[in-house]
Coordinates of C-alpha atoms in Angstrom, one line a residue:
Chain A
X22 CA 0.9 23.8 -0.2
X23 CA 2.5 20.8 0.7
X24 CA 1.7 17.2 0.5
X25 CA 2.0 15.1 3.4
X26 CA 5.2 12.7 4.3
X27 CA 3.9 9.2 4.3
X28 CA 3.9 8.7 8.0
X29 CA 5.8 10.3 10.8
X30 CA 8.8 7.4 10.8
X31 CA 9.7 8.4 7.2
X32 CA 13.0 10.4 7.8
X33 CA 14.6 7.8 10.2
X34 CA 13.4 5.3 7.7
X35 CA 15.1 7.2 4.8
X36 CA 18.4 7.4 6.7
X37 CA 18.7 4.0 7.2
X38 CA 18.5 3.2 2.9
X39 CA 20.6 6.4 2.6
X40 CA 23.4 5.1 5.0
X41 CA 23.5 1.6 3.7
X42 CA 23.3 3.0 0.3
X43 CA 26.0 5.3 0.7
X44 CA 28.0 3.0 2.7
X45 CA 28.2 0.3 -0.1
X46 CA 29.0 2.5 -2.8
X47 CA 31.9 4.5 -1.0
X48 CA 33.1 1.3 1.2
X49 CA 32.5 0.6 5.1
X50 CA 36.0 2.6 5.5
X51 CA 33.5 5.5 4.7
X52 CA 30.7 4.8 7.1
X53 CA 31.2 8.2 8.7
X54 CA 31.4 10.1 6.0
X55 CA 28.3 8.4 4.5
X56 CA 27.0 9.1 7.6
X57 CA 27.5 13.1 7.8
X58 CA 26.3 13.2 4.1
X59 CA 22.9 11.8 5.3
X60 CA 22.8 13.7 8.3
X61 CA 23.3 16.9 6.3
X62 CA 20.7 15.9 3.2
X63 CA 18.0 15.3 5.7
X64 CA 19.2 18.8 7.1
X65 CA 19.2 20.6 4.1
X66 CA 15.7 18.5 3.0
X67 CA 13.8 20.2 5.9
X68 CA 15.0 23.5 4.9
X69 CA 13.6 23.1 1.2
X70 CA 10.5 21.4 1.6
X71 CA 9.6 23.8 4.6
X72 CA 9.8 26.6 1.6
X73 CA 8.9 25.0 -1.3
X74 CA 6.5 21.8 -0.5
X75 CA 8.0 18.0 -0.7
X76 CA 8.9 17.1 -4.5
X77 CA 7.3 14.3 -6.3
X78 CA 9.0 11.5 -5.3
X79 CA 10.5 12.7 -1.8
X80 CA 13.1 9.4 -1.4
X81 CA 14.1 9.9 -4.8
X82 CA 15.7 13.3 -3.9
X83 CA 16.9 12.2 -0.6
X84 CA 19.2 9.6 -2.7
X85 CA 20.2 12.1 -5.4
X86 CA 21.4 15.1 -2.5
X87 CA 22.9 12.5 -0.7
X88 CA 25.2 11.2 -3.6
X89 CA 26.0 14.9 -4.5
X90 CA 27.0 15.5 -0.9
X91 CA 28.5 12.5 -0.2
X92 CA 31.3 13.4 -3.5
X93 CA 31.2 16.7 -2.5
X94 CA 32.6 16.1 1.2
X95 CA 34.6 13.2 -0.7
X96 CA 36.2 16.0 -2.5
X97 CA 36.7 18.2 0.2
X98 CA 38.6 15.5 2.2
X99 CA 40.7 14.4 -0.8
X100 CA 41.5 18.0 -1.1
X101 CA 42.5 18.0 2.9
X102 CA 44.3 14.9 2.2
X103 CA 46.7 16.4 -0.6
X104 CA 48.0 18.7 2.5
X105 CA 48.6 15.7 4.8
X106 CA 50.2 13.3 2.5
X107 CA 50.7 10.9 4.8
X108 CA 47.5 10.1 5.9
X109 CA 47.0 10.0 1.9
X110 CA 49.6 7.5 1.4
X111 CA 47.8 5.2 4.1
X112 CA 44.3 5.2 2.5
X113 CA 44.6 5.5 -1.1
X114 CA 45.5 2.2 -1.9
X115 CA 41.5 0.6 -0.5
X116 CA 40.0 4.2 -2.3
X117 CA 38.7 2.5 -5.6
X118 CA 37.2 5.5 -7.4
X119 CA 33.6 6.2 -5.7
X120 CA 33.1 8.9 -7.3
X121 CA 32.7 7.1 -10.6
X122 CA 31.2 3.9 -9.0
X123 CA 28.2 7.1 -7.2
X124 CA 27.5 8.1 -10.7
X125 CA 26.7 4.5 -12.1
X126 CA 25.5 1.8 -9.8
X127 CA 21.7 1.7 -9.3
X128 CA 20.3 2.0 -5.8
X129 CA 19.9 -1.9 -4.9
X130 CA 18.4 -0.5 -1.7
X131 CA 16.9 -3.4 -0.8
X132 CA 19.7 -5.1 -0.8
X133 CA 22.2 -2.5 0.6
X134 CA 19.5 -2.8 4.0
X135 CA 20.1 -6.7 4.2
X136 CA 23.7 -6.1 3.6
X137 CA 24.0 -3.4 6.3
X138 CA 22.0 -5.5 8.5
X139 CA 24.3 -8.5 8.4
X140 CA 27.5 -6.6 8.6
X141 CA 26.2 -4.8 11.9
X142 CA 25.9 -8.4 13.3
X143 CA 29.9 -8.8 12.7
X144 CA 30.9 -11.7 15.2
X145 CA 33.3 -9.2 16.8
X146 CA 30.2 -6.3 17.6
X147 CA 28.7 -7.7 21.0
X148 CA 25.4 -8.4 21.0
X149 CA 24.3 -5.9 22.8
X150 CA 26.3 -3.4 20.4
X151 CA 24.6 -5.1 17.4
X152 CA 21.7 -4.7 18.2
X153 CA 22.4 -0.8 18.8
X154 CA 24.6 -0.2 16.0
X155 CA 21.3 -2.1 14.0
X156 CA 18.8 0.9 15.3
X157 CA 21.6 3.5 14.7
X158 CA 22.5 2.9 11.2
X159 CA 19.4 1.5 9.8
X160 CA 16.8 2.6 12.1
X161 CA 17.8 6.2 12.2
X162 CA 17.8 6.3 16.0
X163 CA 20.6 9.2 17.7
X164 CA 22.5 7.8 20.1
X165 CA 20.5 9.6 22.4
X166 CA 17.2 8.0 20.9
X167 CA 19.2 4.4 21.8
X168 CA 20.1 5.2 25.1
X169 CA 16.8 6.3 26.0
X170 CA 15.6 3.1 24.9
X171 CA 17.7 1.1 26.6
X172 CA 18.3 3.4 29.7
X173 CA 21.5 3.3 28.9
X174 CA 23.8 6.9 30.0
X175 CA 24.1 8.9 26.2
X176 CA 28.0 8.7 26.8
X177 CA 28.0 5.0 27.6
X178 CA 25.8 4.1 24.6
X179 CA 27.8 6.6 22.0
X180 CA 31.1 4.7 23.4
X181 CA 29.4 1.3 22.4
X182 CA 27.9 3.1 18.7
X183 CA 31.1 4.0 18.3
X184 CA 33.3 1.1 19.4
X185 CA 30.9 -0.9 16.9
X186 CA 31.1 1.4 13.9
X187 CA 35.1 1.5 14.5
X188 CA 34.7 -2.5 13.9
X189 CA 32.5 -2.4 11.3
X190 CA 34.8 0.1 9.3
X191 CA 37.6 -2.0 9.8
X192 CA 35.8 -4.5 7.7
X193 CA 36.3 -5.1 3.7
X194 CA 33.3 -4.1 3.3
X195 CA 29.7 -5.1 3.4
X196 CA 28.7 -8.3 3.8
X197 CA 28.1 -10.3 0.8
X198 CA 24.6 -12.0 0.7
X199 CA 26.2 -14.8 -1.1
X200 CA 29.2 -15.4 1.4
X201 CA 29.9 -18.7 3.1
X202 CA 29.3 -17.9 6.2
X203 CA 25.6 -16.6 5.4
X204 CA 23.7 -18.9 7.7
X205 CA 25.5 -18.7 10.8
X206 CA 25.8 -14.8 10.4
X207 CA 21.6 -14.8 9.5
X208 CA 21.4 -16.5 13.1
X209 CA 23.1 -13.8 14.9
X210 CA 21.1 -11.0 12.4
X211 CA 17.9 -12.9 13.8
X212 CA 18.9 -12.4 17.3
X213 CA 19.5 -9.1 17.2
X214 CA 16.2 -8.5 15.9
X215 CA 14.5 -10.5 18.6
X216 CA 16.4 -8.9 21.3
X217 CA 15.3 -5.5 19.4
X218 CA 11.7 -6.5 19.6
X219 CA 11.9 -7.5 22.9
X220 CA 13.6 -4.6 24.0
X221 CA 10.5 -2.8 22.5
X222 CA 7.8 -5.3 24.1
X223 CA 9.4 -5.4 27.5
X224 CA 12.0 -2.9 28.0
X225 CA 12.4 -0.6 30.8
X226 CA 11.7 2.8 28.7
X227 CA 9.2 4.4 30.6
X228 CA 8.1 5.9 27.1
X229 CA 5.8 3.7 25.3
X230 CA 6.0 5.4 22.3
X231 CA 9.8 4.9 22.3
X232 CA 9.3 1.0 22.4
X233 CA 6.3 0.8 20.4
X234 CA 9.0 2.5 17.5
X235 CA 11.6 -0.4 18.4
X236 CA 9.0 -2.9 18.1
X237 CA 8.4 -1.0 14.6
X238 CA 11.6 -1.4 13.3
X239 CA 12.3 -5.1 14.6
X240 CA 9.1 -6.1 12.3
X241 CA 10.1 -3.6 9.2
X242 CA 13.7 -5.2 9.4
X243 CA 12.3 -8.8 9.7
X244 CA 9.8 -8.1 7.3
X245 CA 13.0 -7.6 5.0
X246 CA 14.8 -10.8 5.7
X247 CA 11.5 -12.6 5.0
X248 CA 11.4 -10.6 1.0
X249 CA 15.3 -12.1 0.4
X250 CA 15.0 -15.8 -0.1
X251 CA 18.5 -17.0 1.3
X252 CA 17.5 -15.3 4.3
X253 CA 13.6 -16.3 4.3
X254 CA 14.2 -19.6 6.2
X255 CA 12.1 -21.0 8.2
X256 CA 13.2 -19.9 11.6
X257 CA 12.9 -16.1 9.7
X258 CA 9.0 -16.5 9.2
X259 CA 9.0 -18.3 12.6
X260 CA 10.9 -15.0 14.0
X261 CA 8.3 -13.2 11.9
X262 CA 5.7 -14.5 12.6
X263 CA 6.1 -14.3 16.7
X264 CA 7.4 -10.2 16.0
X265 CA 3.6 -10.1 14.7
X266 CA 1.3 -11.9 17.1
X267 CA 3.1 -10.6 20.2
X268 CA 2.8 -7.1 18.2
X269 CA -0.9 -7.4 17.9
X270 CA -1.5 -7.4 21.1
X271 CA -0.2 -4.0 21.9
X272 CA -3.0 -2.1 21.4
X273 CA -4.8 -4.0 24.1
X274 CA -1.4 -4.2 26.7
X275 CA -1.4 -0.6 27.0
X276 CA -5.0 1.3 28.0
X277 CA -5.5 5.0 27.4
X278 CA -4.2 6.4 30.6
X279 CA -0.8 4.2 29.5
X280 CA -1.4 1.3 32.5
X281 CA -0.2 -2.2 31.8
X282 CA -3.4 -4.3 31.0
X283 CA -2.0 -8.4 32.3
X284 CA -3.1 -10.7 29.0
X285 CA -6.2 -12.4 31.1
X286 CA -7.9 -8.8 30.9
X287 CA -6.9 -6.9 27.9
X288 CA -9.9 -6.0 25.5
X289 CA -9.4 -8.7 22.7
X290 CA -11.4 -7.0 20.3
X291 CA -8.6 -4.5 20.4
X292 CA -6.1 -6.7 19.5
X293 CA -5.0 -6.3 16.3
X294 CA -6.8 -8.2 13.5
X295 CA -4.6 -7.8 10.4
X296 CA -1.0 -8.3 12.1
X297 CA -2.2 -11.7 13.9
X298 CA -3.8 -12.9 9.8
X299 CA -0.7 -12.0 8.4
X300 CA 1.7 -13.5 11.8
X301 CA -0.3 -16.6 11.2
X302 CA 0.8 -16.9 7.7
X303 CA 4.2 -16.4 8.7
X304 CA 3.6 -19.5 11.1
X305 CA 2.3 -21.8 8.8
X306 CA 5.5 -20.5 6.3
X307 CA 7.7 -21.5 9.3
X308 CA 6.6 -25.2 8.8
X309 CA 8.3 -26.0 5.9
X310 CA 11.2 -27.1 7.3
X311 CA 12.6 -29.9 9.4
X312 CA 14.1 -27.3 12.5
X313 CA 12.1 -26.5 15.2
X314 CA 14.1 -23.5 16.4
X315 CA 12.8 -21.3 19.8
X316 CA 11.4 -18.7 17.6
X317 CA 8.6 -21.6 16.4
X318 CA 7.9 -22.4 19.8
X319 CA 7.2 -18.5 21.1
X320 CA 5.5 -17.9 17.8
X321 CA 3.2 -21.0 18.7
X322 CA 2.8 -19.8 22.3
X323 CA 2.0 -16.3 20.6
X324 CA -0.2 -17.8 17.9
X325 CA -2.3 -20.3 20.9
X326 CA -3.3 -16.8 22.7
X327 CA -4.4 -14.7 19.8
X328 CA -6.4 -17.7 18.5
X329 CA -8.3 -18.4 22.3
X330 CA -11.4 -16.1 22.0
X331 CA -11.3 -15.3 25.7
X332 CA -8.7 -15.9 28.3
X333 CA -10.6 -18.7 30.0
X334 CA -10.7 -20.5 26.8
X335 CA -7.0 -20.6 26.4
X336 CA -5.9 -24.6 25.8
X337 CA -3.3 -23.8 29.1
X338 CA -1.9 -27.7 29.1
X339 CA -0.7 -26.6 25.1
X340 CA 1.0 -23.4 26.4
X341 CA 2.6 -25.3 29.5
X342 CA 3.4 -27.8 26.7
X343 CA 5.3 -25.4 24.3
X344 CA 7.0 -23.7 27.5
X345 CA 8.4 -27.3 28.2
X346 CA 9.5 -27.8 24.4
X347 CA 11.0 -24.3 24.8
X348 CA 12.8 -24.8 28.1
X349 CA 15.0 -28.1 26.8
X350 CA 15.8 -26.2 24.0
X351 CA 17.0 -22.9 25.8
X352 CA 16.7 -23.7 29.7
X353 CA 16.3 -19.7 30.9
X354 CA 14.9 -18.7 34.6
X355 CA 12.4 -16.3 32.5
X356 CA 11.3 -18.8 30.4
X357 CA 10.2 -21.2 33.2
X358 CA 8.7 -18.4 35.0
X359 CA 6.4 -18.1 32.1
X360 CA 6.0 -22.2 32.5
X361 CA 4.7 -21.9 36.0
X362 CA 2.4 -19.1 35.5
X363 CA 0.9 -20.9 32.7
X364 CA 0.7 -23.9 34.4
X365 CA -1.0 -22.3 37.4
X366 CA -3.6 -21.1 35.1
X367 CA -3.5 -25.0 34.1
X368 CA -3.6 -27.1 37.6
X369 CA -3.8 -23.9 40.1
X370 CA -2.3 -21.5 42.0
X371 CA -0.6 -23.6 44.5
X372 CA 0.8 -26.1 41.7
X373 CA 2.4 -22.9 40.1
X374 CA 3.8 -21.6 43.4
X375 CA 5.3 -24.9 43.9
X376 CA 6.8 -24.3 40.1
X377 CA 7.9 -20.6 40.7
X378 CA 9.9 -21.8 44.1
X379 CA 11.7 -24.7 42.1
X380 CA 12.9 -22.6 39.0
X381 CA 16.6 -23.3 38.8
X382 CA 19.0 -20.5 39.0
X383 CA 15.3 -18.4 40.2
X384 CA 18.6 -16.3 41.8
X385 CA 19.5 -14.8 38.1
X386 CA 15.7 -13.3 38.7
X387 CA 16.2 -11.0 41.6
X388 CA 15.7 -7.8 39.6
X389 CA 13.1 -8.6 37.5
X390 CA 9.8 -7.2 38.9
X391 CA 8.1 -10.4 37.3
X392 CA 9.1 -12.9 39.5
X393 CA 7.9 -11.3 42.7
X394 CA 4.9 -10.1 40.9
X395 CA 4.0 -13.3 39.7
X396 CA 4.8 -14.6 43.6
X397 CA 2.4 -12.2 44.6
X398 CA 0.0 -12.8 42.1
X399 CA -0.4 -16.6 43.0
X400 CA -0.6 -16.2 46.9
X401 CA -3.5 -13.7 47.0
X402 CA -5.0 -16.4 44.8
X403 CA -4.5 -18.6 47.4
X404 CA -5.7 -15.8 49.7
X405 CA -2.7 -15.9 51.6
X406 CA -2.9 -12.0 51.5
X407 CA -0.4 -10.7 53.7
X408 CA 2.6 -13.3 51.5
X409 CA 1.1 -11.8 48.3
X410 CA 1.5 -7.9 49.6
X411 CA 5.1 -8.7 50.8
X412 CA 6.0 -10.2 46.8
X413 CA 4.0 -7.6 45.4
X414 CA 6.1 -4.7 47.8
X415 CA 9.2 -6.3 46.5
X416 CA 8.0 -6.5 42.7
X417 CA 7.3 -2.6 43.7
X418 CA 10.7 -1.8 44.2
X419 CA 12.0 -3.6 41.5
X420 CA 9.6 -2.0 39.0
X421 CA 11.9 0.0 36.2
X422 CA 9.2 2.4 34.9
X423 CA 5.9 4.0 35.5
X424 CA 3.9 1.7 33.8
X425 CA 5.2 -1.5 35.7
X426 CA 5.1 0.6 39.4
X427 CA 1.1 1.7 38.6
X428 CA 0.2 -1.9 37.8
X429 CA 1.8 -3.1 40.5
X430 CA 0.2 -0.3 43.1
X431 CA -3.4 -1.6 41.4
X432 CA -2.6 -4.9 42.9
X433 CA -1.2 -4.2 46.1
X434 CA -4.8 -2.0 46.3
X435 CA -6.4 -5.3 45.5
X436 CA -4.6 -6.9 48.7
X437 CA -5.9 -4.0 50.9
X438 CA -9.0 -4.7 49.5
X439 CA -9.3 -8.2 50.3
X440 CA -8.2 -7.4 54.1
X441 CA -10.5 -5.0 54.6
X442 CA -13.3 -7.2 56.6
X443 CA -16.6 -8.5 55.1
X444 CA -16.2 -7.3 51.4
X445 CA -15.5 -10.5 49.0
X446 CA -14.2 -10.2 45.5
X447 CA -13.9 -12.3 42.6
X448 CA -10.7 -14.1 42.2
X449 CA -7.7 -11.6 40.0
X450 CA -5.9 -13.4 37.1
X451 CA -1.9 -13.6 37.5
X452 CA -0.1 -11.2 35.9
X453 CA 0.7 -11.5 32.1
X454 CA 3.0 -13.5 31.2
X455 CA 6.3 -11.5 30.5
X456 CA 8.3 -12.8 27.6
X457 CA 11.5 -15.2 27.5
X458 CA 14.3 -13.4 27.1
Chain B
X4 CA -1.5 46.8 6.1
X5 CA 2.2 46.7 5.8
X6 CA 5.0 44.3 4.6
X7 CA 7.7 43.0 6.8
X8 CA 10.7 40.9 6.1
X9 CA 11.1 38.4 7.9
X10 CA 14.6 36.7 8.4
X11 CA 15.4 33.1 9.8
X12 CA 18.4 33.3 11.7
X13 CA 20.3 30.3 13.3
X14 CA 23.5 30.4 15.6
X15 CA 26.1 29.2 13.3
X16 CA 27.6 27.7 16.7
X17 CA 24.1 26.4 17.2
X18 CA 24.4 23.2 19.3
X19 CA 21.6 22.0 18.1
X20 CA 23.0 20.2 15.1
X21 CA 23.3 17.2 14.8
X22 CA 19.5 16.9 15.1
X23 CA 18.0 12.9 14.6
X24 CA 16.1 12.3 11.8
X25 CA 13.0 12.1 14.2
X26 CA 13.7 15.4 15.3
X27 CA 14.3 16.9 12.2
X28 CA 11.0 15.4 10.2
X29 CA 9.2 17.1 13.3
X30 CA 10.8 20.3 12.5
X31 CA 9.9 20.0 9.0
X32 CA 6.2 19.2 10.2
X33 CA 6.2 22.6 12.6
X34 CA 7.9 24.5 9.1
X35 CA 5.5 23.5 7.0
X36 CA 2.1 23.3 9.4
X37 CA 3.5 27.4 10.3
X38 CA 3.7 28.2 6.4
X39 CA 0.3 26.6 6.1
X40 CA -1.3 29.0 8.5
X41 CA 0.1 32.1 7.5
X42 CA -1.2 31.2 4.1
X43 CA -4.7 30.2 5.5
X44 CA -4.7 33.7 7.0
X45 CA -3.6 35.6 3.7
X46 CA -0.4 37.2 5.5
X47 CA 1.7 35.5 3.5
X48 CA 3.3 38.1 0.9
X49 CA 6.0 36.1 -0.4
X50 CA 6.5 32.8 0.7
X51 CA 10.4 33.4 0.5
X52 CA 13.5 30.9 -0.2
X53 CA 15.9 29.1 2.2
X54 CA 19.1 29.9 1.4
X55 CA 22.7 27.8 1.3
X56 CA 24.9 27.5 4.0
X57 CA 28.3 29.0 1.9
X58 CA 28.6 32.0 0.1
X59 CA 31.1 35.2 -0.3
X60 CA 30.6 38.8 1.5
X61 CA 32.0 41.3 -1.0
X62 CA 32.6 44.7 1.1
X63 CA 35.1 47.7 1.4
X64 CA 34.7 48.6 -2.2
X65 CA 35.1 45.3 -3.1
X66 CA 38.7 45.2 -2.0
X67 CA 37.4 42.7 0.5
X68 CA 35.6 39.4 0.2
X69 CA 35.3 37.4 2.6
X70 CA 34.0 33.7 2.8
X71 CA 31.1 32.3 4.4
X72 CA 27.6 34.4 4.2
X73 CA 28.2 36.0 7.4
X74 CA 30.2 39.3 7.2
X75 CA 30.3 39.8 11.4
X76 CA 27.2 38.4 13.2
X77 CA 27.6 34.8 14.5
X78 CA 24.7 33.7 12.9
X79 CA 23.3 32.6 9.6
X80 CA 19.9 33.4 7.8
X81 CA 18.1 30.2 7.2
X82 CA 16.0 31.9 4.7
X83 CA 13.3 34.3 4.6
X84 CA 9.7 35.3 3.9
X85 CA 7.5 38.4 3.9
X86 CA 4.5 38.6 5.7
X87 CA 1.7 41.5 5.7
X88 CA 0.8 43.1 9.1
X89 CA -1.0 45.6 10.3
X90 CA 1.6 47.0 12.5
X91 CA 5.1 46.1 14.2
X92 CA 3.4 45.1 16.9
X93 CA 1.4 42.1 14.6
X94 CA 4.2 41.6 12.8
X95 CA 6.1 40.3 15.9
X96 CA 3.5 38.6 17.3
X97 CA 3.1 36.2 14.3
X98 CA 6.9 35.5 14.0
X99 CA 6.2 34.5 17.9
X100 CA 5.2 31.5 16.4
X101 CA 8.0 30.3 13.8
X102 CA 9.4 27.0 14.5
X103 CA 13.0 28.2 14.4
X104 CA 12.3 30.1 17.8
X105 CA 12.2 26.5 18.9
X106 CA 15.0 25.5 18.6
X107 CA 17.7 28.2 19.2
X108 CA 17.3 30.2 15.9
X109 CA 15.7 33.6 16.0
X110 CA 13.5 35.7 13.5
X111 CA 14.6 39.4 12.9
X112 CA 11.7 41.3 11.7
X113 CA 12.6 43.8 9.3
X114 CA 9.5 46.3 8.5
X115 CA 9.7 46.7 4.5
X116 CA 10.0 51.1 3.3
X117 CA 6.9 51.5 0.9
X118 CA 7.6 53.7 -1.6

């Protein structure tokens, strides 16, 4: 009876063009009104198709219902506002005619996306509201889908939705591709994104499905900047290009109970083939320009691994090399754990213990599980057993969801193991490297 | 084999609006995967229509009409189908299995008079 929606991410997907849509045809001042009019198409949408199939061209209809009930609840609030004359008084003068402008402007939606991607990176959002306010409006996520994501309380998460929106509404109005300040508000639109995909690749969710849709959305959004000239700069394929490699791997990070698989033992053949050709190619776009910006450098970290046809083949010295390049340019604690755990790999266990003790400000690290872990990881190489169980203990405690607290009970199993008298093992691989943040 | 009308009926209060678009395409998956099997198992008499939110109730001789589509129950029909059965009983086990049970709506099985 009824065809198929084109994948299962299809209505958030759909909200987000329909919001932005919406949004720049009535004006930001209407972003919850544009808002509700989705909400209540996509409604009424599962209603009809349930009874009478999905029509031809499914996001077709979407944008027609949603213009007809966007000027119908337009109406209905004019005709609310005629009995309140003062609130009339107040916004009539920035009303300029939607109604007219709904019936005759052509769904740019393309555009309207990038536009309502840039004006959710206003320098006055926080980042961290940005980057939720990005999932909210243009990912389709409920508040309740962002909070989940972020382990974040619902009520604390629709206060920071809704602090950001009341910004954004306050604005003139979208932000205009061609505006002066493009490029420094492209840099904060690339940021958010990378903190979305990293929220996805190494987020506390417990639910890997939740992240694996945040990674999802960082790569469609980037995927648009990279389409839009102005915005396709180099340090936008670099961003791109990193967003895919890293991605690639996620088939292989995750096994089919849902336990963590470190880098040094994932299946490779798992890793996915298409996303690292076409990350690549965003690499070698990346070149063009003269900037080496830290999205080149973790896209050329990214890029060394998927291209090393086994883990003991990895060129280390180049990774240690890159982590160096990265560090002057953005000296973080995570980042130079990364270093030393590459560079134990390089010149040994003891070399990167030495590394991981001398990490300045290592003190911003105390709750993240990685930096005991990795602790851990490098004593029992040494065979120092008893130091590695008390890091890995620690790392234990710090773990923020299932997936970290199994992979780390694997390798404090490994330490019993390697007490117990008279039974010798091959030597485990460190942990994989988590990502700078 | 008899006929039964089968009505959708949601809470108008029903808390579970507003659903996320996520939700919402999985309810229009469970919608349309429950239509598909009562057509696969030829019960399906008349597929039915959703209906609008909105309407008038014309009673008391039409002296009276009132707004909304609900004249005194606190819910709202969704829509509705009719489905062949062999008894009640049947009849009541399939609607067991319509989505709207899932989340806070209810389906008031109505056996059809055959004349």
């Amino acid at each position: 009876m009824t065809a198929a929606l084109p994948d299962e991410h299809f209505f958030r997907r759909e909200s987000g063009r329909l919001v932005s849509t919406l949004t720049r045809m009535l004006g930001v001042h209407h972003l919850a009104l544009a808002e509700d009019a989705v909400q209540e198409t996509l409604a009424a949408a599962v209603e009809v198709w349930a009874f009478r199939g999905l029509p031809e061209n499914p996001s077709a209809w979407l944008m027609t219902a949603a213009r007809n009930r966007a000027v119908s609840l337009l109406r209905r609030e004019r005709t609310a506002r005629r009995f309140a004359p003062e609130i009339g008084r107040q916004t009539d003068g920035v009303d300029a005619g939607p109604e007219s402008e709904v019936a005759h402007l052509p769904p740019v939606l393309r555009d309207d996306e990038l536009r309502m991607m840039f004006s959710c990176c206003h320098p006055e959002i926080p980042e961290d509201a940005q980057v939720a306010l990005v999932l909210s409006l243009l990912g389709g996520f409920s508040a309740h889908e962002v909070a989940e994501a972020f382990l974040v309380s619902r009520a604390a998460m629709e206060k920071r939705i809704s602090r950001a929106k009341k910004v954004l509404s306050g604005t003139r109005g979208l932000f205009e591709l061609g505006a002066r300040d493009f490029e420094a508000r492209l840099t904060a639109v690339q940021r958010a994104l990378y903190l979305l995909f990293n929220e996805g690749y190494h987020g506390a969710s417990p639910e890997a499905a939740v992240r694996l849709d945040l990674c999802r959305e960082a790569i469609r959004l980037v995927a648009l900047l990279v389409d839009h000239p102005p915005a396709a700069t180099p340090a936008t394929h670099a961003l791109a290009a990193l967003m895919a490699l890293d991605a690639a791997r996620l088939p292989a990070r995750v096994d089919d109970a849902g336990d963590l698989t470190e880098l040094a033992r994932q299946d490779r053949s798992r890793w996915d083939t298409r996303l690292i050709a076409r990350g690549l190619e965003w690499l070698e776009d990346s070149a063009r320009g003269e900037v080496v910006s830290e999205y080149h450098l973790e896209a050329a970290i990214a890029a060394t691994h998927a291209l090393a046809p086994t883990a003991e083949e990895t060129p280390w010295s180049d990774i240690v090399e890159l982590y160096d390049a990265l560090l002057r340019l953005r000296p973080s604690p995570v980042i130079a754990l990364n270093r030393a755990v590459a560079l134990a790999e390089q010149l040994g266990p003891e070399r990167g213990l030495a590394a991981l003790r001398s990490i300045p400000g290592a003190e911003r690290l105390a709750a993240y599980p990685f930096y005991p872990a990795a602790l851990g990881e490098l004593e029992l190489r040494c065979g120092r057993v008893a130091e590695a169980r008390k890091h890995l203990r620690a790392a234990h405690r710090l773990a923020r969801n299932p997936a970290e607290r199994t992979f780390l009970e694997r390798r404090l199993v490994e330490c019993d193991r390697r007490l117990a008298p008279a039974v010798p093992g091959p030597s485990p691989s460190p942990a994989s490297p988590p990502r700078p943040r | 084999m008899s006929e039964f009308l089968y009505l959708y009926r949601l809470p108008a209060d029903s808390p579970d609006l507003p659903g996320s678009p996520r939700n919402m395409q999985q309810r229009l998956q469970k919608w349309t995967e429950w239509f598909r099997e009562l057509e696969a198992r030829g019960t399906l008499k008349v597929l039915g229509h959703p209906l609008q939110t909105g309407g008038a109730v014309v009673a008391d001789g039409g002296r009276t009409v009132l707004d909304g589509p609900y004249a005194e129950s606190k819910d709202i029909v969704l829509g509705y189908s009719v489905v062949q059965a062999k008894d009640l009983a049947e009849a009541r086990a399939i609607a067991g299995g319509c989505p709207v049970l899932t989340y806070g709506g209810m389906v008031e099985v109505r056996p059809i008079m055959q004349m």
